[in-house]
XYZ file of N, CA, C and O in Angstrom:
600
model
N -97.872 -34.030 21.161
C -98.094 -34.752 22.287
C -99.655 -34.392 22.893
O -99.544 -33.376 22.965
N -100.020 -35.269 23.930
C -101.361 -34.722 24.343
C -101.205 -35.571 25.486
O -100.564 -36.176 26.193
N -102.043 -34.644 26.614
C -102.406 -35.313 27.858
C -103.822 -35.440 27.988
O -104.564 -34.997 27.245
N -104.211 -36.412 29.012
C -105.579 -36.621 29.248
C -106.145 -35.607 29.934
O -105.327 -35.428 31.142
N -107.358 -35.205 30.129
C -108.070 -34.447 30.951
C -109.452 -35.218 31.144
O -110.069 -35.735 30.387
N -109.772 -34.874 32.204
C -111.210 -35.351 32.470
C -111.851 -34.329 32.542
O -111.686 -33.291 33.453
N -113.260 -34.185 31.839
C -114.004 -33.048 31.748
C -115.420 -33.475 32.256
O -116.048 -34.297 31.697
N -115.659 -32.970 33.583
C -116.962 -33.400 34.091
C -118.040 -31.902 34.104
O -117.679 -30.869 34.669
N -119.297 -32.466 33.904
C -120.118 -31.256 34.125
C -120.324 -30.997 35.877
O -120.441 -32.027 36.318
N -120.254 -29.737 36.327
C -120.458 -29.374 37.724
C -120.989 -28.062 37.655
O -120.638 -26.969 37.131
N -122.154 -28.365 38.253
C -123.330 -26.991 38.473
C -123.769 -26.406 37.061
O -124.090 -27.246 36.348
N -123.122 -25.490 36.860
C -123.567 -24.804 35.291
C -122.452 -24.756 34.628
O -122.688 -24.227 32.944
N -121.221 -25.552 34.961
C -120.252 -25.375 33.896
C -119.554 -26.802 33.907
O -120.215 -27.590 34.326
N -118.297 -26.691 33.419
C -117.658 -27.978 33.409
C -116.229 -27.675 34.222
O -115.414 -26.892 33.900
N -115.990 -28.736 35.222
C -114.537 -28.686 35.553
C -113.767 -29.831 34.915
O -113.902 -30.827 34.576
N -112.233 -29.126 34.602
C -111.400 -29.982 33.914
C -110.298 -30.355 34.975
O -109.514 -29.302 35.645
N -109.947 -31.579 35.140
C -108.595 -32.111 35.929
C -107.864 -32.780 34.846
O -108.188 -33.567 33.898
N -106.541 -32.834 35.367
C -105.559 -34.025 34.563
C -104.826 -34.797 35.571
O -104.393 -34.497 36.555
N -105.250 -36.205 35.207
C -104.828 -37.351 35.914
C -103.270 -37.450 35.873
O -102.521 -37.069 35.020
N -102.353 -37.163 36.928
C -101.159 -37.287 37.231
C -100.610 -35.909 37.348
O -99.537 -35.832 37.552
N -101.206 -34.982 37.204
C -101.033 -33.479 37.427
C -102.033 -32.649 38.492
O -102.852 -32.089 37.780
N -101.803 -32.947 39.638
C -103.001 -32.519 40.724
C -102.756 -30.911 40.649
O -103.774 -30.412 40.944
N -101.770 -30.239 40.123
C -101.808 -28.766 40.134
C -102.388 -28.006 38.976
O -102.751 -27.027 38.949
N -103.149 -29.045 38.034
C -103.541 -28.379 36.757
C -105.112 -28.694 36.888
O -105.485 -30.039 36.851
N -105.677 -27.676 36.619
C -107.227 -27.689 36.799
C -107.821 -26.480 36.385
O -107.447 -25.368 36.463
N -109.183 -26.496 35.884
C -109.677 -25.382 35.412
C -111.189 -25.258 35.359
O -111.810 -26.662 35.678
N -112.078 -24.195 35.327
C -113.392 -24.483 35.207
C -114.058 -23.260 33.986
O -113.406 -22.219 33.904
N -115.137 -23.985 33.622
C -115.452 -23.115 32.393
C -117.134 -23.200 32.122
O -117.463 -24.130 32.753
N -117.956 -22.099 31.577
C -119.184 -22.158 31.662
C -119.505 -22.984 30.604
O -120.698 -23.645 30.622
N -118.763 -23.184 29.455
C -119.205 -24.207 28.027
C -118.253 -25.243 28.045
O -117.217 -25.023 28.547
N -118.803 -26.144 27.463
C -117.704 -27.354 27.036
C -116.696 -27.019 26.214
O -115.446 -27.208 26.528
N -117.042 -26.297 25.231
C -115.870 -25.577 24.433
C -114.829 -24.798 24.881
O -113.591 -24.782 24.710
N -115.343 -23.775 25.882
C -114.625 -23.037 26.421
C -113.726 -23.842 27.632
O -112.674 -23.541 27.911
N -114.300 -24.882 27.916
C -113.476 -25.830 28.782
C -112.281 -26.319 28.339
O -111.302 -26.558 28.771
N -112.534 -26.970 26.898
C -111.467 -27.494 26.017
C -110.262 -26.178 25.931
O -109.003 -26.727 26.060
N -110.736 -25.173 25.643
C -109.617 -24.026 25.366
C -108.832 -23.628 26.843
O -107.706 -23.600 26.968
N -109.663 -23.610 27.928
C -109.225 -23.006 29.216
C -108.209 -24.297 29.441
O -107.236 -24.399 30.162
N -108.622 -25.446 29.023
C -107.672 -26.636 29.547
C -106.448 -26.631 29.064
O -105.397 -26.840 29.618
N -106.292 -26.272 27.692
C -105.019 -26.310 27.091
C -104.142 -25.319 27.807
O -102.806 -25.302 28.175
N -104.917 -23.969 27.990
C -104.158 -22.810 28.366
C -103.453 -23.183 29.706
O -102.429 -22.816 30.227
N -104.491 -23.781 30.694
C -103.971 -24.362 32.141
C -102.711 -25.225 32.173
O -101.958 -25.141 32.829
N -102.931 -26.238 31.097
C -101.892 -27.057 30.988
C -100.495 -26.685 30.745
O -99.490 -26.976 31.159
N -100.645 -26.003 29.593
C -99.553 -25.179 29.076
C -98.969 -24.320 29.985
O -97.733 -24.392 30.159
N -99.507 -23.619 30.947
C -99.057 -22.550 31.907
C -98.377 -23.646 32.859
O -97.304 -22.905 33.305
N -99.177 -24.206 33.324
C -98.343 -25.165 34.687
C -97.372 -26.055 34.009
O -95.952 -26.126 34.878
N -97.407 -26.518 32.940
C -96.243 -27.261 32.368
C -95.016 -26.370 32.353
O -93.954 -27.022 32.716
N -95.191 -25.314 31.607
C -94.232 -24.240 31.724
C -93.380 -23.865 32.794
O -92.063 -23.764 33.072
N -94.593 -23.662 33.654
C -93.953 -23.183 35.017
C -93.141 -24.136 35.723
O -91.851 -24.254 36.439
N -93.686 -25.518 35.733
C -92.991 -26.846 36.356
C -91.689 -26.883 35.707
O -90.628 -27.269 36.329
N -91.482 -26.600 34.002
C -90.182 -26.776 33.436
C -89.186 -26.010 33.961
O -88.288 -26.066 34.144
N -89.667 -24.772 34.028
C -88.839 -23.367 34.462
C -88.313 -23.847 35.975
O -87.099 -23.387 36.212
N -89.021 -24.509 36.689
C -88.595 -24.794 37.951
C -87.808 -26.053 38.296
O -87.394 -26.457 39.386
N -87.815 -26.803 37.032
C -86.959 -28.077 37.264
C -87.613 -29.146 37.890
O -86.676 -30.325 38.187
N -89.008 -29.112 38.074
C -89.706 -30.412 38.649
C -89.676 -31.484 37.542
O -89.830 -31.456 36.371
N -89.580 -32.571 38.199
C -90.108 -33.724 37.372
C -91.454 -33.820 37.024
O -92.459 -33.548 37.878
N -91.933 -34.180 35.575
C -93.241 -34.294 35.120
C -93.329 -35.696 34.444
O -92.820 -35.923 33.955
N -95.071 -35.632 34.799
C -95.020 -37.208 34.179
C -95.090 -37.327 32.651
O -95.441 -36.084 32.208
N -94.960 -38.332 32.023
C -94.890 -38.585 30.505
C -96.446 -38.692 30.425
O -97.116 -39.369 31.163
N -96.958 -37.996 29.570
C -98.517 -38.678 28.897
C -98.555 -39.874 29.431
O -97.908 -40.571 28.604
N -99.771 -40.167 29.571
C -100.294 -41.611 29.621
C -100.944 -42.007 28.510
O -101.561 -41.265 27.736
N -101.093 -43.275 28.448
C -102.089 -43.949 26.987
C -103.511 -43.390 27.437
O -104.010 -43.274 28.385
N -103.965 -42.985 26.021
C -105.282 -42.484 26.222
C -106.330 -43.781 26.460
O -106.519 -44.709 25.854
N -107.063 -43.538 27.512
C -108.166 -44.580 28.088
C -109.138 -44.643 27.256
O -110.230 -45.560 27.418
N -109.510 -43.346 26.632
C -110.811 -43.630 25.815
C -112.252 -43.875 26.938
O -113.478 -44.072 26.199
N -112.235 -43.142 27.845
C -113.424 -43.097 28.772
C -114.240 -41.982 28.480
O -113.680 -41.069 27.721
N -115.401 -42.318 28.743
C -116.288 -41.331 28.344
C -116.238 -39.655 28.768
O -116.119 -38.833 27.885
N -115.477 -39.510 29.881
C -115.320 -38.207 30.350
C -113.958 -37.623 30.200
O -113.309 -36.599 30.314
N -113.227 -38.501 29.168
C -111.735 -38.345 29.281
C -111.354 -37.669 27.433
O -111.968 -38.084 26.804
N -110.468 -36.515 27.587
C -110.485 -36.061 26.558
C -108.928 -35.772 26.291
O -108.233 -35.732 27.319
N -108.472 -35.857 24.878
C -107.005 -35.510 24.825
C -106.846 -34.048 24.561
O -107.396 -33.142 23.697
N -105.686 -33.503 25.268
C -105.563 -31.772 25.191
C -104.101 -31.548 24.740
O -103.192 -32.562 25.390
N -103.945 -31.139 23.604
C -102.641 -31.164 22.834
C -101.911 -29.969 23.589
O -102.209 -29.136 24.341
N -100.238 -30.273 23.858
C -99.588 -29.273 23.935
C -98.693 -28.839 22.731
O -98.644 -29.374 22.278
N -98.170 -27.596 22.947
C -97.232 -26.982 21.898
C -96.066 -27.942 21.383
O -95.327 -28.667 22.380
N -95.789 -27.908 20.394
C -94.403 -28.635 20.115
C -93.214 -28.321 20.882
O -92.435 -29.325 21.214
N -93.103 -27.013 21.391
C -92.138 -26.549 22.048
C -92.090 -27.470 23.594
O -91.021 -27.695 23.989
N -93.384 -27.272 24.194
C -93.399 -28.241 25.277
C -93.253 -29.369 25.242
O -92.573 -30.043 26.006
N -93.563 -30.029 24.196
C -93.484 -31.618 23.743
C -92.057 -32.001 23.780
O -91.484 -32.727 24.431
N -91.350 -31.054 22.961
C -89.917 -31.122 22.789
C -89.265 -30.943 24.096
O -88.153 -31.815 24.494
N -89.475 -30.182 25.128
C -88.912 -30.010 26.310
C -89.005 -31.042 27.307
O -88.372 -31.596 27.692
N -90.169 -31.641 27.409
C -90.500 -32.803 28.051
C -89.881 -34.212 27.614
O -89.333 -34.798 28.433
N -89.738 -34.172 26.313
C -88.855 -35.318 25.635
C -87.497 -35.015 26.101
O -86.782 -35.751 26.515
N -86.942 -34.016 26.006
C -85.448 -33.943 26.284
C -85.078 -34.337 27.697
O -83.973 -34.745 27.854
N -86.093 -33.748 28.601
C -85.700 -33.721 29.867
C -85.600 -35.296 30.335
O -85.059 -35.890 30.915
N -87.001 -36.020 29.724
C -87.299 -37.646 29.926
C -86.051 -38.083 29.420
O -85.333 -39.367 30.207
N -85.495 -37.913 28.390
C -84.382 -38.632 27.689
C -82.979 -38.445 28.486
O -82.177 -39.046 28.946
N -82.619 -37.090 29.334
C -81.456 -36.754 30.003
C -81.333 -37.464 31.097
O -80.478 -38.225 31.493
N -82.638 -37.520 31.795
C -82.796 -38.179 33.122
C -82.589 -39.600 32.998
O -82.201 -40.225 33.658
N -83.150 -40.066 32.141
C -83.013 -41.925 31.561
C -81.449 -42.026 31.825
O -80.972 -43.027 31.918
N -80.434 -41.252 31.037
C -79.141 -41.573 31.078
C -78.382 -40.815 32.082
O -77.245 -41.330 32.486
N -79.346 -40.458 33.112
C -78.504 -39.782 34.397
C -77.403 -38.653 34.153
O -76.604 -38.485 34.827
N -77.636 -38.153 32.992
C -76.735 -36.782 32.328
C -77.325 -35.546 33.100
O -78.347 -35.321 33.538
N -76.390 -34.711 33.297
C -76.519 -33.297 33.759
C -76.427 -32.296 32.195
O -76.300 -32.962 31.202
N -77.370 -31.440 32.680
C -77.498 -30.422 31.473
C -76.045 -29.924 30.975
O -76.066 -29.953 29.661
N -75.173 -29.772 31.778
C -73.840 -29.387 31.226
C -73.102 -30.466 30.479
O -72.827 -29.924 29.224
N -73.282 -31.921 30.733
C -72.740 -32.790 29.730
C -73.350 -32.906 28.413
O -72.815 -32.863 27.554
N -74.639 -32.628 28.344
C -75.539 -32.566 27.041
C -74.830 -31.433 26.390
O -74.356 -31.540 25.131
N -74.922 -30.490 27.167
C -74.512 -29.182 26.364
C -72.958 -29.300 25.558
O -72.976 -29.039 24.460
N -72.140 -29.846 26.664
C -70.776 -30.053 26.027
C -70.908 -31.011 24.922
O -69.884 -30.929 23.911
N -71.448 -32.122 24.835
C -71.897 -33.027 23.847
C -72.343 -32.530 22.280
O -71.810 -32.696 21.325
N -73.175 -31.610 22.687
C -73.758 -30.534 21.612
C -72.774 -29.404 21.090
O -73.114 -28.833 19.929
N -71.730 -29.155 22.174
C -71.021 -27.916 21.819
C -71.524 -26.714 21.777
O -71.359 -25.751 20.997
N -72.400 -26.571 22.607
C -73.182 -25.519 23.102
C -73.207 -24.910 24.487
O -72.919 -25.754 25.141
N -73.439 -23.761 24.893
C -73.553 -23.354 26.552
C -74.518 -24.389 27.194
O -75.674 -24.679 26.616
N -74.429 -24.487 28.368
C -75.251 -24.980 29.102
C -76.790 -24.189 29.083
O -77.853 -24.799 29.079
N -76.705 -22.952 29.288
C -78.040 -22.092 29.230
C -78.657 -22.290 27.946
O -79.839 -22.214 27.989
N -77.901 -22.380 26.661
C -78.722 -22.652 25.370
C -79.497 -24.051 25.506
O -80.664 -24.247 24.957
N -78.656 -25.135 26.037
C -79.573 -26.617 26.182
C -80.705 -26.301 27.098
O -81.627 -26.697 26.972
N -80.505 -25.615 28.252
C -81.499 -25.529 29.380
C -82.953 -24.897 28.656
O -83.819 -25.173 29.136
N -82.460 -23.937 27.805
C -83.863 -23.155 27.272
C -84.509 -24.277 26.367
O -85.936 -24.046 26.339
N -83.752 -25.154 25.721
C -84.598 -26.349 25.118
C -85.388 -27.245 25.916
O -86.667 -27.583 25.809
N -84.870 -27.455 26.981
C -85.649 -28.183 28.472
C -86.726 -27.526 29.130
O -87.379 -27.929 29.737
N -86.560 -26.049 28.921
C -87.300 -25.306 29.545
C -88.622 -25.150 28.543
O -89.739 -24.385 28.899
N -88.510 -25.133 27.080
C -89.555 -25.007 26.164
C -89.691 -23.477 25.920
O -90.394 -22.918 25.291
N -88.259 -22.960 26.080
C -88.471 -21.500 25.669
C -87.247 -21.226 24.741
O -87.095 -20.080 23.970
N -86.565 -22.577 24.205
C -85.800 -22.343 23.059
C -86.437 -22.562 21.708
O -87.532 -22.716 21.653
N -85.881 -21.987 20.698
C -86.430 -22.030 19.197
C -85.469 -23.106 18.444
O -85.218 -22.228 17.662
N -85.306 -23.958 18.645
C -84.240 -24.928 17.981
C -84.763 -25.203 16.723
O -85.927 -25.027 16.206
N -83.846 -25.065 15.570
C -84.031 -25.310 14.113
C -84.169 -26.726 13.986
O -83.855 -27.745 15.053
N -84.542 -27.381 12.839
C -84.706 -28.721 12.629
C -83.337 -29.387 12.924
O -83.302 -30.349 13.348
N -82.420 -28.705 12.344
C -81.034 -29.282 12.366
C -80.529 -29.437 13.838
O -79.965 -30.710 13.830
N -80.834 -28.613 14.750
C -80.509 -28.247 15.978
C -81.220 -29.820 16.532
O -80.437 -30.366 17.458
N -82.199 -29.787 16.529
C -83.339 -30.716 16.988
C -82.637 -32.258 16.962
O -82.616 -32.990 17.680
N -82.567 -32.351 15.580
C -81.976 -33.707 14.874
C -80.519 -34.024 15.814
O -80.265 -35.059 16.191
N -79.703 -33.096 15.790
C -78.320 -33.261 16.691
C -78.532 -33.598 18.018
O -77.877 -34.274 18.608
N -79.454 -32.869 18.660
C -79.699 -32.973 19.992
C -80.397 -34.262 20.314
O -79.964 -34.795 21.176
N -81.264 -34.847 19.386
C -81.762 -36.223 19.606
C -80.957 -37.398 19.351
O -80.915 -38.214 20.064
N -79.958 -37.171 18.597
C -78.839 -37.966 18.136
C -77.845 -37.993 19.404
O -77.413 -39.360 19.270
N -77.500 -37.261 20.346
C -76.849 -37.229 21.456
C -77.432 -38.106 22.338
O -76.642 -39.067 22.803
N -78.483 -38.481 22.295
C -79.617 -39.458 23.314
C -79.673 -40.501 22.583
O -80.322 -41.487 22.924
N -79.160 -40.646 21.145
C -79.333 -42.014 20.269
C -80.855 -41.967 19.771
O -81.317 -43.383 19.801
N -81.323 -41.057 19.547
C -82.886 -41.039 19.117
C -82.773 -40.319 17.649
O -82.126 -39.411 17.464
N -83.610 -40.920 16.833
C -83.470 -40.229 15.358
C -84.889 -39.593 15.233
O -86.014 -40.016 15.689
N -85.056 -38.528 14.846
C -86.103 -37.747 14.747
C -87.124 -37.803 13.523
O -86.347 -38.444 12.276
N -88.273 -38.125 13.770
C -89.195 -38.759 12.615
C -90.500 -38.240 12.519
O -90.947 -38.037 13.807
N -91.158 -37.467 11.868
C -92.272 -36.849 12.030
C -93.295 -37.904 11.437
O -93.134 -38.482 10.316
N -94.165 -37.997 12.281
C -95.351 -39.003 11.782
C -97.048 -38.202 12.188
O -97.088 -37.494 13.108
N -97.557 -38.213 11.038
C -98.650 -37.519 10.800
C -99.672 -38.620 10.982
O -99.725 -39.524 10.190
N -100.518 -38.605 11.875
C -101.700 -39.336 12.231
C -103.156 -38.699 12.126
O -103.257 -37.868 13.084
N -104.058 -38.997 11.088
C -105.137 -38.147 11.104
C -106.164 -38.714 12.244
O -106.045 -39.882 12.703
N -106.745 -37.804 12.811
C -107.551 -38.270 13.743
C -108.776 -38.727 13.524
O -109.443 -38.236 12.541
N -109.467 -39.548 14.228
C -110.707 -40.346 14.095
C -111.707 -39.134 14.061
O -111.800 -38.372 14.652
N -112.729 -39.047 13.428
C -113.807 -37.976 13.548
C -114.269 -38.256 15.151
O -114.575 -37.060 15.359
N -114.526 -39.263 15.683
C -114.755 -38.965 17.011
C -113.957 -38.295 17.815
O -114.005 -37.836 19.225
N -112.393 -38.633 17.578
C -111.377 -37.680 18.258
C -111.289 -36.256 17.948
O -110.822 -35.451 18.797
N -111.990 -35.739 16.797
C -111.541 -34.511 16.403
C -112.207 -33.404 17.541
O -111.522 -32.311 17.834
N -113.281 -33.579 17.978
C -113.686 -32.804 19.070
C -112.945 -32.820 20.410
O -112.810 -31.921 20.800
N -112.526 -33.863 20.547
C -111.787 -34.300 21.885
C -110.358 -33.677 21.527
O -109.931 -33.292 22.777
N -109.802 -33.693 20.586
C -108.291 -33.146 20.437
C -108.483 -31.461 20.121
O -107.161 -31.194 19.977
N -109.568 -30.914 19.817
C -109.437 -29.904 19.710
C -108.694 -28.634 20.456
O -108.932 -28.805 21.669
């Protein structure tokens, strides 16, 4: 899962902002440091917002504008965002999902906070509760995107 970031030259460095995530921004002296700093800022803010139970936007489609770059998030955060989105679309509580999975509410909430470490089997069972089948899709990046997704 990726989020769009706008990286703009500002003074002697680079400012990074994320459309739809006004509380996520950073600044670095070089472009490469800006990419690294962008991922750290994004994941830190997303984890904090997940822990606070805030609604988070789903990543938007990549617009391929000149200043726009894809910033990846960890698999744990991507899973947490997906589970929260699926649960809220159904209008279910965390307790209801946990009951359907026959696990504790706290164990399920760890998955939605990105702090759980589910096995593949647990992840498949959890997605099945929502009527979703897990599938791994590997898509090579285009050479022009490699630097952008680093």
